[in-house]
PDB file of C-alpha atoms in Angstrom:
ATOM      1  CA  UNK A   1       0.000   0.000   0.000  1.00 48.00           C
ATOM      2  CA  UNK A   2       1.316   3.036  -1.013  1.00 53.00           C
ATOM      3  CA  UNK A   3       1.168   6.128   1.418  1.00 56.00           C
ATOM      4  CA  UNK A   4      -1.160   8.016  -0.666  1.00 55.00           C
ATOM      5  CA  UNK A   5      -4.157   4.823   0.035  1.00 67.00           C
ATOM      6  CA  UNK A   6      -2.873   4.766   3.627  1.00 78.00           C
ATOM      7  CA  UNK A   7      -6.463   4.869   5.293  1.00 81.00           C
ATOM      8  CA  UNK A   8      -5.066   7.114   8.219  1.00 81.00           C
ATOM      9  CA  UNK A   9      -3.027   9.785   6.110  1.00 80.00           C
ATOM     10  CA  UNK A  10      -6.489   9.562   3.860  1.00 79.00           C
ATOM     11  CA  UNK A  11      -8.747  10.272   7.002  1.00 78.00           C
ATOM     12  CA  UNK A  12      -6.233  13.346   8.143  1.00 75.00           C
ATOM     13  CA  UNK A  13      -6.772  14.765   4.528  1.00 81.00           C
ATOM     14  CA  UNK A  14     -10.507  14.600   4.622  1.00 79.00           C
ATOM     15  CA  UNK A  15     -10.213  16.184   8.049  1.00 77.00           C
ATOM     16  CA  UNK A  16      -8.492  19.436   6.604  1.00 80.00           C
ATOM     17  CA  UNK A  17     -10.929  19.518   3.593  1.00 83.00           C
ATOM     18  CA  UNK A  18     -14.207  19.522   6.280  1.00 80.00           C
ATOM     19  CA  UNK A  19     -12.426  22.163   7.790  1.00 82.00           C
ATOM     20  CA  UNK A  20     -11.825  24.735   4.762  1.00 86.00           C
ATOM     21  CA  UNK A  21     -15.300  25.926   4.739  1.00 84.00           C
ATOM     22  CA  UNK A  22     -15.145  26.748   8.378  1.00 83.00           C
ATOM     23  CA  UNK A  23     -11.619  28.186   8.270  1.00 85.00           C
ATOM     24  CA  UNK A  24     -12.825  30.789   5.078  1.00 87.00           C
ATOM     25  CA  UNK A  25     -15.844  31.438   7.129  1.00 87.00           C
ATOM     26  CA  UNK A  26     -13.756  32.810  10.318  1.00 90.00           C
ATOM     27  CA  UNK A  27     -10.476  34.019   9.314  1.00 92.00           C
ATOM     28  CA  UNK A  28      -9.941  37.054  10.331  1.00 94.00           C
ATOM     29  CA  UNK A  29     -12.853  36.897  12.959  1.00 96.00           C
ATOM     30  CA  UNK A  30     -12.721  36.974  16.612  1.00 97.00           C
ATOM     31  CA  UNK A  31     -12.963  34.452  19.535  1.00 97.00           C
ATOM     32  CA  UNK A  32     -13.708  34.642  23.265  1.00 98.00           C
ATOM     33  CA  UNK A  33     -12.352  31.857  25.266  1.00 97.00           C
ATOM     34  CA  UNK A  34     -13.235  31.679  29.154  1.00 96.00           C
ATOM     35  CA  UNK A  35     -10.957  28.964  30.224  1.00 93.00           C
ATOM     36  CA  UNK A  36     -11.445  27.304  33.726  1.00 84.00           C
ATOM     37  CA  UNK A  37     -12.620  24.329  35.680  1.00 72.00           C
ATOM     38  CA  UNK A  38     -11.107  21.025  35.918  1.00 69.00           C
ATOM     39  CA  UNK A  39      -9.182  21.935  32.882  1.00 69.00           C
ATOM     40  CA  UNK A  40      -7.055  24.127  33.887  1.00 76.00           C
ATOM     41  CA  UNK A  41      -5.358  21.760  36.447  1.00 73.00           C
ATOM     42  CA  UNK A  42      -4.828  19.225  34.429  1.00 81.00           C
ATOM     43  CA  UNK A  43      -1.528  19.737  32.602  1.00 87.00           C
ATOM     44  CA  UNK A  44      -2.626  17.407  29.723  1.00 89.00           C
ATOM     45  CA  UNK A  45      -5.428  19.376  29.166  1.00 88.00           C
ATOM     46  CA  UNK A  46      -3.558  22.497  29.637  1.00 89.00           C
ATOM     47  CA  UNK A  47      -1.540  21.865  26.737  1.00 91.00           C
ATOM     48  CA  UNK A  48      -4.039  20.818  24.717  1.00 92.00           C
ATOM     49  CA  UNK A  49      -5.700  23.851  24.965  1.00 93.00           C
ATOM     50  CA  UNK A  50      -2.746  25.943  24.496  1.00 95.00           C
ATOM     51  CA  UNK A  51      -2.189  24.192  20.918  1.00 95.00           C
ATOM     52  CA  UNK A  52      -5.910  24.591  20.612  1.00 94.00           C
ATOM     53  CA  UNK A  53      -5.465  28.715  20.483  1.00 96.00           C
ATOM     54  CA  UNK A  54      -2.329  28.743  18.810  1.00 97.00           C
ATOM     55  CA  UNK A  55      -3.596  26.832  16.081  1.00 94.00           C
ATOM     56  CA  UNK A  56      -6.299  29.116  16.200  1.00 95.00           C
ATOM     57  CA  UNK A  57      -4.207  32.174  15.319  1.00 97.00           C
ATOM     58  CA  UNK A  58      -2.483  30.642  12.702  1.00 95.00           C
ATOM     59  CA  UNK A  59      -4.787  30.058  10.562  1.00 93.00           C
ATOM     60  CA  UNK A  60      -5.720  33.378  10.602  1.00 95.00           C
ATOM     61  CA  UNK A  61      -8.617  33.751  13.867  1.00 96.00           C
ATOM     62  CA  UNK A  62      -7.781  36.105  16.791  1.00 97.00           C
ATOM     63  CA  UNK A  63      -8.301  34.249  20.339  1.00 98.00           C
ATOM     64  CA  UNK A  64      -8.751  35.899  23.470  1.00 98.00           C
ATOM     65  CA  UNK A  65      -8.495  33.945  26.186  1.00 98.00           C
ATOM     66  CA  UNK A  66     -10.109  35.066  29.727  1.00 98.00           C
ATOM     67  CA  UNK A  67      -9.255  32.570  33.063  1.00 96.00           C
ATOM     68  CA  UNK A  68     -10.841  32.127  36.193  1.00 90.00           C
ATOM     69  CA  UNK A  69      -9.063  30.403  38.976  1.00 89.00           C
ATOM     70  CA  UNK A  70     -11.918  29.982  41.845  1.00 83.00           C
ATOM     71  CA  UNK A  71     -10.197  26.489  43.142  1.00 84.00           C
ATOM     72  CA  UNK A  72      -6.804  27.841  42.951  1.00 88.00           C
ATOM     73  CA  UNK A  73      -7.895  31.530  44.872  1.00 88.00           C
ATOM     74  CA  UNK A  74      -9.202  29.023  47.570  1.00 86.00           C
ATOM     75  CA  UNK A  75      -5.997  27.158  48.182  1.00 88.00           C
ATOM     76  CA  UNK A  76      -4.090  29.943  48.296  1.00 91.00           C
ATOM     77  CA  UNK A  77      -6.467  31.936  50.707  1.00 90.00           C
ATOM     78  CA  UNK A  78      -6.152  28.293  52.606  1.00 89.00           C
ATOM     79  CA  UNK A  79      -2.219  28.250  52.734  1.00 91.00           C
ATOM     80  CA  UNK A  80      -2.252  31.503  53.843  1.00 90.00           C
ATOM     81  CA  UNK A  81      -4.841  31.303  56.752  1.00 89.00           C
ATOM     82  CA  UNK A  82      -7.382  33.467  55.295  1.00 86.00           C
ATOM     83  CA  UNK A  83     -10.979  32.233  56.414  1.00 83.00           C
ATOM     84  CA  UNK A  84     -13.421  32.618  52.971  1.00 78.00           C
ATOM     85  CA  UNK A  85     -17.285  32.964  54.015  1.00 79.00           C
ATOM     86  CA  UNK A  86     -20.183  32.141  51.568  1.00 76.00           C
ATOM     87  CA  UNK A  87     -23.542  33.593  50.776  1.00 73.00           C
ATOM     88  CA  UNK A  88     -25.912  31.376  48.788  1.00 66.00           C
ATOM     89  CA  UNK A  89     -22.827  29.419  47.376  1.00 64.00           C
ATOM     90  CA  UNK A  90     -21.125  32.682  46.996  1.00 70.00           C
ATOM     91  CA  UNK A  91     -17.230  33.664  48.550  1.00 75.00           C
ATOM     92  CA  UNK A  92     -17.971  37.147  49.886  1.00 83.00           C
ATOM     93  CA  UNK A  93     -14.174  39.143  48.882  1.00 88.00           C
ATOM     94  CA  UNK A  94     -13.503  41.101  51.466  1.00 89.00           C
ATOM     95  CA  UNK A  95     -10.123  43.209  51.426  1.00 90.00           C
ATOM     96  CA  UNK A  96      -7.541  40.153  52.274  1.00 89.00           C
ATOM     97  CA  UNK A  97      -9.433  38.199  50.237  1.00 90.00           C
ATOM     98  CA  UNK A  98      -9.396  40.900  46.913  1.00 91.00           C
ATOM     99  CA  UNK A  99      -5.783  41.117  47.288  1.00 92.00           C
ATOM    100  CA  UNK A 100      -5.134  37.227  47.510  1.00 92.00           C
ATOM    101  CA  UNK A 101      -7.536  36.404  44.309  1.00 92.00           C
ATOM    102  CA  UNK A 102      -5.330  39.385  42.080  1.00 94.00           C
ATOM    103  CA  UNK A 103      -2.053  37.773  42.999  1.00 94.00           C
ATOM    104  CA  UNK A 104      -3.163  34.689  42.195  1.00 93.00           C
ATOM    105  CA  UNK A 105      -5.513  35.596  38.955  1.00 93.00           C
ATOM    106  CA  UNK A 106      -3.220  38.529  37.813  1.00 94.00           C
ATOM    107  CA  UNK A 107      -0.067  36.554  38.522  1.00 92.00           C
ATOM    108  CA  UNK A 108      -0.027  32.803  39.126  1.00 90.00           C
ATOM    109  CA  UNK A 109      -2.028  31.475  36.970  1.00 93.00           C
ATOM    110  CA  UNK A 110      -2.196  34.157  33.778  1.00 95.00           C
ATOM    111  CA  UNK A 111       1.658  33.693  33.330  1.00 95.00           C
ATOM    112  CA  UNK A 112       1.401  29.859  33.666  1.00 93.00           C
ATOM    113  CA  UNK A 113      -1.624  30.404  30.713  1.00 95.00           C
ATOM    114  CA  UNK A 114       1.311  32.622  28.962  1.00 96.00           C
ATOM    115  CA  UNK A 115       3.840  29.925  29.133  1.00 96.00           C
ATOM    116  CA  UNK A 116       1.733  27.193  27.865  1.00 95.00           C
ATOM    117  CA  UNK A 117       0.670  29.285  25.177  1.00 97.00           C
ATOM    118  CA  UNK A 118       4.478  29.970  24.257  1.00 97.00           C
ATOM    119  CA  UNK A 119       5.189  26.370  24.463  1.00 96.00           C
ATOM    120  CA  UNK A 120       2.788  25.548  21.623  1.00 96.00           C
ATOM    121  CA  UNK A 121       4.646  28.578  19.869  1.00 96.00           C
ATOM    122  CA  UNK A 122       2.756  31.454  19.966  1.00 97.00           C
ATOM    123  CA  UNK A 123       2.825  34.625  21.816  1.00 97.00           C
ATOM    124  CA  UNK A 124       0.873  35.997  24.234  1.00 98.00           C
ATOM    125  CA  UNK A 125       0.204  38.791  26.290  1.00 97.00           C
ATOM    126  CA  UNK A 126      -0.751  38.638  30.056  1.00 97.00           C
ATOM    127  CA  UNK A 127      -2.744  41.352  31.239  1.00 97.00           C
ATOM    128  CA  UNK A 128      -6.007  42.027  33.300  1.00 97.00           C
ATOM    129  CA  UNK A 129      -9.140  44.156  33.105  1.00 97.00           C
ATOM    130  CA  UNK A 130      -6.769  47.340  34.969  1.00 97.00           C
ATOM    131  CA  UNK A 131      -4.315  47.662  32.055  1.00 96.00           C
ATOM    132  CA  UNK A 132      -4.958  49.696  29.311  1.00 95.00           C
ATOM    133  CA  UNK A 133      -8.394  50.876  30.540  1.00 95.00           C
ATOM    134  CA  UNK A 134      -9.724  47.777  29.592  1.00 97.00           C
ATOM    135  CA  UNK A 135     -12.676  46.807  31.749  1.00 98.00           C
ATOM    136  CA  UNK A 136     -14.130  49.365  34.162  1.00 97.00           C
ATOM    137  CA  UNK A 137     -16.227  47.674  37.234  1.00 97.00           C
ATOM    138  CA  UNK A 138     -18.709  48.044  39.656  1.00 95.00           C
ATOM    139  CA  UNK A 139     -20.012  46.570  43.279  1.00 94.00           C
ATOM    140  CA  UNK A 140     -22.158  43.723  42.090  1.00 89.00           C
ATOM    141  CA  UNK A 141     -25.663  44.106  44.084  1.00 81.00           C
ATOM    142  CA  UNK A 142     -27.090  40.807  45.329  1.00 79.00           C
ATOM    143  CA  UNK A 143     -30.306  39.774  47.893  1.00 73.00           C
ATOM    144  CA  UNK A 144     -31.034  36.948  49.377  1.00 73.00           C
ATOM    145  CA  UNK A 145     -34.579  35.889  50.868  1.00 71.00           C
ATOM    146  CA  UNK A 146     -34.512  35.136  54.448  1.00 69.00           C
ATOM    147  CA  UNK A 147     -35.877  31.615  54.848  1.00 68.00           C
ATOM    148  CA  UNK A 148     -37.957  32.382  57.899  1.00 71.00           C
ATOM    149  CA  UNK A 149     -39.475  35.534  56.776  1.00 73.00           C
ATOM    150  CA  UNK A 150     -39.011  35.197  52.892  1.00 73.00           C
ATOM    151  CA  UNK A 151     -38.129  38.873  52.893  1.00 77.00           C
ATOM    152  CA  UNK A 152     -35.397  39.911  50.561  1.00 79.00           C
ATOM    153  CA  UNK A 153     -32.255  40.829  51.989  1.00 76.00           C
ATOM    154  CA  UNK A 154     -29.322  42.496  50.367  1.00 79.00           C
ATOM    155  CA  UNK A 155     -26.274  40.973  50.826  1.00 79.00           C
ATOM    156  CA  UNK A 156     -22.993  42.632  50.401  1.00 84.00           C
ATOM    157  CA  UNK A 157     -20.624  40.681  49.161  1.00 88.00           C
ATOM    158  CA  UNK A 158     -17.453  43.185  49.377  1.00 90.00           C
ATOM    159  CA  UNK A 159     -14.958  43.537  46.149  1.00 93.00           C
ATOM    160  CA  UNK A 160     -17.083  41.480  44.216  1.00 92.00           C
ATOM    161  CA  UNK A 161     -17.995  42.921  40.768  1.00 94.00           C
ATOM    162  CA  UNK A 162     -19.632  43.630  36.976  1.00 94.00           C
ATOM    163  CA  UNK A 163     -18.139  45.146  34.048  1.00 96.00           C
ATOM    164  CA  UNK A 164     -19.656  48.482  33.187  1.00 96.00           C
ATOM    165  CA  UNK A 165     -17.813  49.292  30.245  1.00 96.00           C
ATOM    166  CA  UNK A 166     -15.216  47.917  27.984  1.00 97.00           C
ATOM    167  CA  UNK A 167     -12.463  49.116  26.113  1.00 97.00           C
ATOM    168  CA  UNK A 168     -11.131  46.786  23.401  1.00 97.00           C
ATOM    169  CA  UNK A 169      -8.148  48.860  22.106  1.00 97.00           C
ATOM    170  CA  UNK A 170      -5.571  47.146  23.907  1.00 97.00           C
ATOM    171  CA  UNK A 171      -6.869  43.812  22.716  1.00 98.00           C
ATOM    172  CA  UNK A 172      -7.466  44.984  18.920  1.00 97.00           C
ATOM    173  CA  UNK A 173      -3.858  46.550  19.354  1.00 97.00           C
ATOM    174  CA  UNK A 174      -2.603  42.733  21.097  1.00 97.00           C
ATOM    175  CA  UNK A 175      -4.147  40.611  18.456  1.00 97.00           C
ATOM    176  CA  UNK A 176      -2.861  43.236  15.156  1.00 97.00           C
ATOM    177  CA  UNK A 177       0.545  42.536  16.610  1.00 97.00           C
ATOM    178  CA  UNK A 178       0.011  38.544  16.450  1.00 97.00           C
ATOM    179  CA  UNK A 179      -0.616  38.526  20.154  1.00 98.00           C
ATOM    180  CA  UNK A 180      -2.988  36.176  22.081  1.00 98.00           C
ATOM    181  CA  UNK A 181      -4.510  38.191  24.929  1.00 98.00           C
ATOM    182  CA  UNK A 182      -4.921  36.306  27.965  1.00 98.00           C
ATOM    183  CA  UNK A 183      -6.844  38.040  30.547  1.00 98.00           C
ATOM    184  CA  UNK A 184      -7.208  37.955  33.969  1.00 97.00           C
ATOM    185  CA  UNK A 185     -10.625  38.986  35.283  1.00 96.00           C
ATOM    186  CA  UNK A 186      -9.529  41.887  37.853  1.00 97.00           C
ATOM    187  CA  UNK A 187     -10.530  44.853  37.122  1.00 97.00           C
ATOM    188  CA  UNK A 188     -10.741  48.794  38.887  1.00 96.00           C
ATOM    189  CA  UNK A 189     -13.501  50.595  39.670  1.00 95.00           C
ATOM    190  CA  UNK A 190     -14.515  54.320  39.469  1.00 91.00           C
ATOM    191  CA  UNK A 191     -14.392  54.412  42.896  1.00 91.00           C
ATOM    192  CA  UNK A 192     -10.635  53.619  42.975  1.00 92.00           C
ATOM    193  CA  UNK A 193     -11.083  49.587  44.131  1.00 94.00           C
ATOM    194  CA  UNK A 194     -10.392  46.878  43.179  1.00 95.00           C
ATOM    195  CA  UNK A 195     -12.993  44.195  41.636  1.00 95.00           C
ATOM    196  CA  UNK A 196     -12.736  40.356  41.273  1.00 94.00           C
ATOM    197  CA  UNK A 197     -14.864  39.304  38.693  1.00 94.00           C
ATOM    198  CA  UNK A 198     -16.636  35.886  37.581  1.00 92.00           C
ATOM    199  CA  UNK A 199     -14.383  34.741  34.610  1.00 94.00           C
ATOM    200  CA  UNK A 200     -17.789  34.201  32.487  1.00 94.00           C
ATOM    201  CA  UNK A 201     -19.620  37.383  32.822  1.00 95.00           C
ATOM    202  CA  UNK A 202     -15.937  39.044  31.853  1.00 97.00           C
ATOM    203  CA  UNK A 203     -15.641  36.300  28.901  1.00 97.00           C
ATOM    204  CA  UNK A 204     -19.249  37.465  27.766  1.00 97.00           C
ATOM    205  CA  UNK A 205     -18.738  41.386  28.305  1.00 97.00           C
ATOM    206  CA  UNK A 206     -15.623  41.241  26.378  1.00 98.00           C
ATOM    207  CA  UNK A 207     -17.298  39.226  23.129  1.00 97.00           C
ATOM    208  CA  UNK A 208     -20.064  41.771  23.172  1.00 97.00           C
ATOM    209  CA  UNK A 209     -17.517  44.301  23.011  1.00 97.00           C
ATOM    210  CA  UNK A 210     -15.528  43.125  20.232  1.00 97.00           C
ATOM    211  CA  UNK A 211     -18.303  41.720  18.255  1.00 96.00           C
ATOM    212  CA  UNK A 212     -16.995  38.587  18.227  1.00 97.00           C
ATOM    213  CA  UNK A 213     -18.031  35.497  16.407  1.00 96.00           C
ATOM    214  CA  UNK A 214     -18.004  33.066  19.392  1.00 95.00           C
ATOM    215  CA  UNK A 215     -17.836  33.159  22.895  1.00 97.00           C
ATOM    216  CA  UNK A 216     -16.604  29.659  23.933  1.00 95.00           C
ATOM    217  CA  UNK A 217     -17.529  28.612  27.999  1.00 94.00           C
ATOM    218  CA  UNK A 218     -15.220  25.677  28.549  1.00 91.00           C
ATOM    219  CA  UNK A 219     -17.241  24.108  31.596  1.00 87.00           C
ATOM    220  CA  UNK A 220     -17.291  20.656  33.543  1.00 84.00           C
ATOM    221  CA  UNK A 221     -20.133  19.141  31.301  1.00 84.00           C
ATOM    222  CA  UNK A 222     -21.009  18.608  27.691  1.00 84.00           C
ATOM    223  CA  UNK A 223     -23.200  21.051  27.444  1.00 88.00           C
ATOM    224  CA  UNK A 224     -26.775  21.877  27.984  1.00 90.00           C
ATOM    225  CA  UNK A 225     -28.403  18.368  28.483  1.00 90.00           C
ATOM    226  CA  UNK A 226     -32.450  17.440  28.259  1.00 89.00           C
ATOM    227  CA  UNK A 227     -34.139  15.690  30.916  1.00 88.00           C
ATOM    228  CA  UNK A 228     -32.869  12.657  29.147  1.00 87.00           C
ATOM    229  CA  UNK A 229     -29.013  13.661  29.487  1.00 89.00           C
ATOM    230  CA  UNK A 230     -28.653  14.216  25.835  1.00 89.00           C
ATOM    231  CA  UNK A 231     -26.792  17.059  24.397  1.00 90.00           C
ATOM    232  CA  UNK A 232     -29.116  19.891  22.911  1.00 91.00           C
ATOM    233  CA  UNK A 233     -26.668  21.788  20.686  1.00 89.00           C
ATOM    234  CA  UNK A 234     -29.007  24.478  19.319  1.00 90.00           C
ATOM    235  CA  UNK A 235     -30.848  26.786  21.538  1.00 92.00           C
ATOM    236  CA  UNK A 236     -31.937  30.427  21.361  1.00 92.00           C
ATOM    237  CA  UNK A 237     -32.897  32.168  24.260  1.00 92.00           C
ATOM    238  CA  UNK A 238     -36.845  31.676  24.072  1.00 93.00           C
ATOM    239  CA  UNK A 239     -35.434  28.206  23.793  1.00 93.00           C
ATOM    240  CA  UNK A 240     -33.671  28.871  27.000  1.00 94.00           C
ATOM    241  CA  UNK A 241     -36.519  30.078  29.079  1.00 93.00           C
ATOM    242  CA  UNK A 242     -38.836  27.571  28.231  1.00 93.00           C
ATOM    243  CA  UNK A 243     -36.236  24.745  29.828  1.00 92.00           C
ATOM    244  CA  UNK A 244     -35.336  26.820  32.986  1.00 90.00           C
ATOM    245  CA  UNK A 245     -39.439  26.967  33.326  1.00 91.00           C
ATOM    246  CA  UNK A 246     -39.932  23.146  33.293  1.00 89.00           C
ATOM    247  CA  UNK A 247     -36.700  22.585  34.832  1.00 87.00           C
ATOM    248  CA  UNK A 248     -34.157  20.759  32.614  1.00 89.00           C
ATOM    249  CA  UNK A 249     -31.729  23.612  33.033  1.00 89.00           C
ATOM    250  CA  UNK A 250     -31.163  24.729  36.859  1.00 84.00           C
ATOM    251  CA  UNK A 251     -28.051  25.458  39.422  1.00 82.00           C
ATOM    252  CA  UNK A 252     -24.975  27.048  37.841  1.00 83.00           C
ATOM    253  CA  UNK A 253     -26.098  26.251  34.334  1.00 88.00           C
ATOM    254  CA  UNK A 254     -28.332  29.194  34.618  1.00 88.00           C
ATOM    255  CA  UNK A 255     -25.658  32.015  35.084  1.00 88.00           C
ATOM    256  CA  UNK A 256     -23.988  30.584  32.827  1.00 91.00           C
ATOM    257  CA  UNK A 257     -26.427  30.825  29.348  1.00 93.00           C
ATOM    258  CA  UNK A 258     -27.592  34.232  30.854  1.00 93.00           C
ATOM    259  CA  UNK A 259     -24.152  35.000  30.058  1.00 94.00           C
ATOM    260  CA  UNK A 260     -24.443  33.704  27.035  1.00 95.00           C
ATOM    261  CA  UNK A 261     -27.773  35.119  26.331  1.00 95.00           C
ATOM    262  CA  UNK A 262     -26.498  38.803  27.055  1.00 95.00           C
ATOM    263  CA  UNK A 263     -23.782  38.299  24.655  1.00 95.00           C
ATOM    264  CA  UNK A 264     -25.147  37.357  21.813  1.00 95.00           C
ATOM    265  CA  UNK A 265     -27.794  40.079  22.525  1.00 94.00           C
ATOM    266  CA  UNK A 266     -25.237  43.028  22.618  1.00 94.00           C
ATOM    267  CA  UNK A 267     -22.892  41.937  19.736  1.00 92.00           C
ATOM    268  CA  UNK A 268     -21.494  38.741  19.925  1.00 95.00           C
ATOM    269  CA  UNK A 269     -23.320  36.103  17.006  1.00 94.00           C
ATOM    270  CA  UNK A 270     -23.108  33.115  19.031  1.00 94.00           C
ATOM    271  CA  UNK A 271     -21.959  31.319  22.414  1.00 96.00           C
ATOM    272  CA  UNK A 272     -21.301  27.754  22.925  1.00 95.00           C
ATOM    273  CA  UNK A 273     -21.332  25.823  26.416  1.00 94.00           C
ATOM    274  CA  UNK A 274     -19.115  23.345  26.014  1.00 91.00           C
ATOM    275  CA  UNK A 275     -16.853  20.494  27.697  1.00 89.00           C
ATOM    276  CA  UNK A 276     -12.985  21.433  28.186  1.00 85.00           C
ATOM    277  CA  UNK A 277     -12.114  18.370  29.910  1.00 87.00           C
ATOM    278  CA  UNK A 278     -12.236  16.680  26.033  1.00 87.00           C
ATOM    279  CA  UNK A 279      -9.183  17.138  24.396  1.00 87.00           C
ATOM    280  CA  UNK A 280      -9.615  19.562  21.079  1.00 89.00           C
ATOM    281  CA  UNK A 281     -13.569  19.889  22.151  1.00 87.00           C
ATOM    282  CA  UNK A 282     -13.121  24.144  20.947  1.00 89.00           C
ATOM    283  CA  UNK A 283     -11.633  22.483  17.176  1.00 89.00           C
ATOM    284  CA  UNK A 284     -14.063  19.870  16.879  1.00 86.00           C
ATOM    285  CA  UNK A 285     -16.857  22.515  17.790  1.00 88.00           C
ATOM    286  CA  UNK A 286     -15.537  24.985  15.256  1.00 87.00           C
ATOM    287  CA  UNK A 287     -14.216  22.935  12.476  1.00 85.00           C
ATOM    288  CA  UNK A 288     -16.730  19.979  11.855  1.00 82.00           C
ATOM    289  CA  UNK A 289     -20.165  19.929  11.070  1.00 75.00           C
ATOM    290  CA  UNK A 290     -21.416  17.638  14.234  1.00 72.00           C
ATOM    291  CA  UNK A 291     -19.789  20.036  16.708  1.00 74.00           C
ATOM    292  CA  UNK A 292     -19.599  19.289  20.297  1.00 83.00           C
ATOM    293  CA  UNK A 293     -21.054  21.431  22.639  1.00 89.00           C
ATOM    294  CA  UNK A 294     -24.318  23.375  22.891  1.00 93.00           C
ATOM    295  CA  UNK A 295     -24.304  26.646  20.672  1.00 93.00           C
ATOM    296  CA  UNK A 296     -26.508  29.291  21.552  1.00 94.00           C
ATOM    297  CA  UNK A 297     -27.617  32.413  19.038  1.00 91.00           C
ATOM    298  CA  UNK A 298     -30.492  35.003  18.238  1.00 85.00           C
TER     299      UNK A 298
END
């Protein structure tokens, strides 16, 4: 057999020709990427992604990548003695706390991203919502019903916030140069603080903001999954609030398609929920026709 009718080389050539009509459709478009989760401590997976974006960028896409690091902010605050309290499931930042979760966001782990990104040959650019006037927050606002009275309660969960406007220059500038931004979600307020933010409301406020073609959630699970467990990989948002009504989508799923939801309503085309524990789940989502996660649009 010669190589040419080798079955495996034959496969890896029909692979790149389902591809071209995806790679003419988005070159020269933009991507969001909110990595996190399990992912991100697995160094496998780590590099996988990393070639993931690179690849990306070479064939002519611009990736920005934003990172959380919730499980790695708690270790830390751990080692160091700092005691975290929770409100309805959420860490409540107070000023120890706001200084532990930039050191580790804005340092730790958004240089390791860097590195792994430069090991799979491409360059990128560390930075966080403070540089360039990137992302301006404020205080996010939060209530809780008090189970004995059911009377709503605000709750003040200290350097906790929301983007309130974005400035993409910085990135535009980044990703002209042949830069992947990598972003750590930190970010000041007009007040003069300092904000932690939750890596997929950041993600989704910077898509809107540039417009871009996808906003890619890589999450714990496959995707948005029926009351059966199968994968639903097309849903718009009336879609959406028909299933949180009868129940198939509830706990952190929720924040997570509003996120999507109020991207793709202020300027990004489309958001996909998908599973970043599967190696090359972004490329098979972008560059086949089965996909792999669940994409949400208008």
């Amino acid at each position: 057999m010669t190589q040419s009718h080798d079955p495996l080389m034959l496969a890896k050539a029909e692979t790149l020709v389902e591809a071209l009509p995806y790679l003419q459709r988005y070159a020269g478009k933009t991507f969001v990427v909110k990595y996190g989760g399990h992912a991100m401590g697995d160094p496998e997976l780590a590099r996988d992604f990393a070639e993931d974006v690179v690849l990306l960028k070479a064939v002519g896409i611009n990736p920005v990548v934003v990172h959380g690091g919730g499980p790695q902010i708690g270790a830390m605050l751990k080692k160091l003695g700092v005691e975290s309290k929770f409100v309805d499931g959420l860490r409540v930042t107070d000023k120890a706390t706001a200084e532990v979760a930039e050191m580790v966001l804005s340092g730790a782990i958004n240089k390791e991203l860097v590195s792994w990104i430069a090991g799979a040959g491409g360059k990128a650019l560390g930075i966080s919502g403070k540089d360039g006037g990137l992302v301006t927050a404020t205080k996010v606002q939060r209530t809780t019903k008090d189970p004995e009275s059911n009377i709503e309660q605000a709750v003040d969960l200290g350097f906790v916030g929301e983007p309130t406007s974005v400035d993409v220059t910085l990135i535009e500038t980044a990703s002209a140069a042949g830069m992947i931004p990598v972003i750590a979600p930190i970010a000041p307020g007009a007040d003069g603080e300092t904000y932690n933010i939750n890596a997929d409301t950041m993600a989704g406020a910077i898509a809107a903001a540039l417009g871009a073609a996808r906003l890619f959630l890589l999450t714990d699970v496959a995707g948005v999954l029926d009351k059966d467990k199968n994968l639903l990989t097309d849903l718009t948002p009336a879609d959406i609030a028909a299933l949180q009504a009868d129940g198939t989508i509830s706990g952190g799923m929720i924040p997570k398609l509003e996120t999507c939801i109020h991207a793709v309503e202020a300027g990004c085309e489309a958001a996909v929920v998908l599973d970043g524990r599967v190696p090359h789940a972004m490329l098979i989502e972008v560059f086949t026709a089965r996909g792999a996660g669940t994409l949400i649009r208008r």
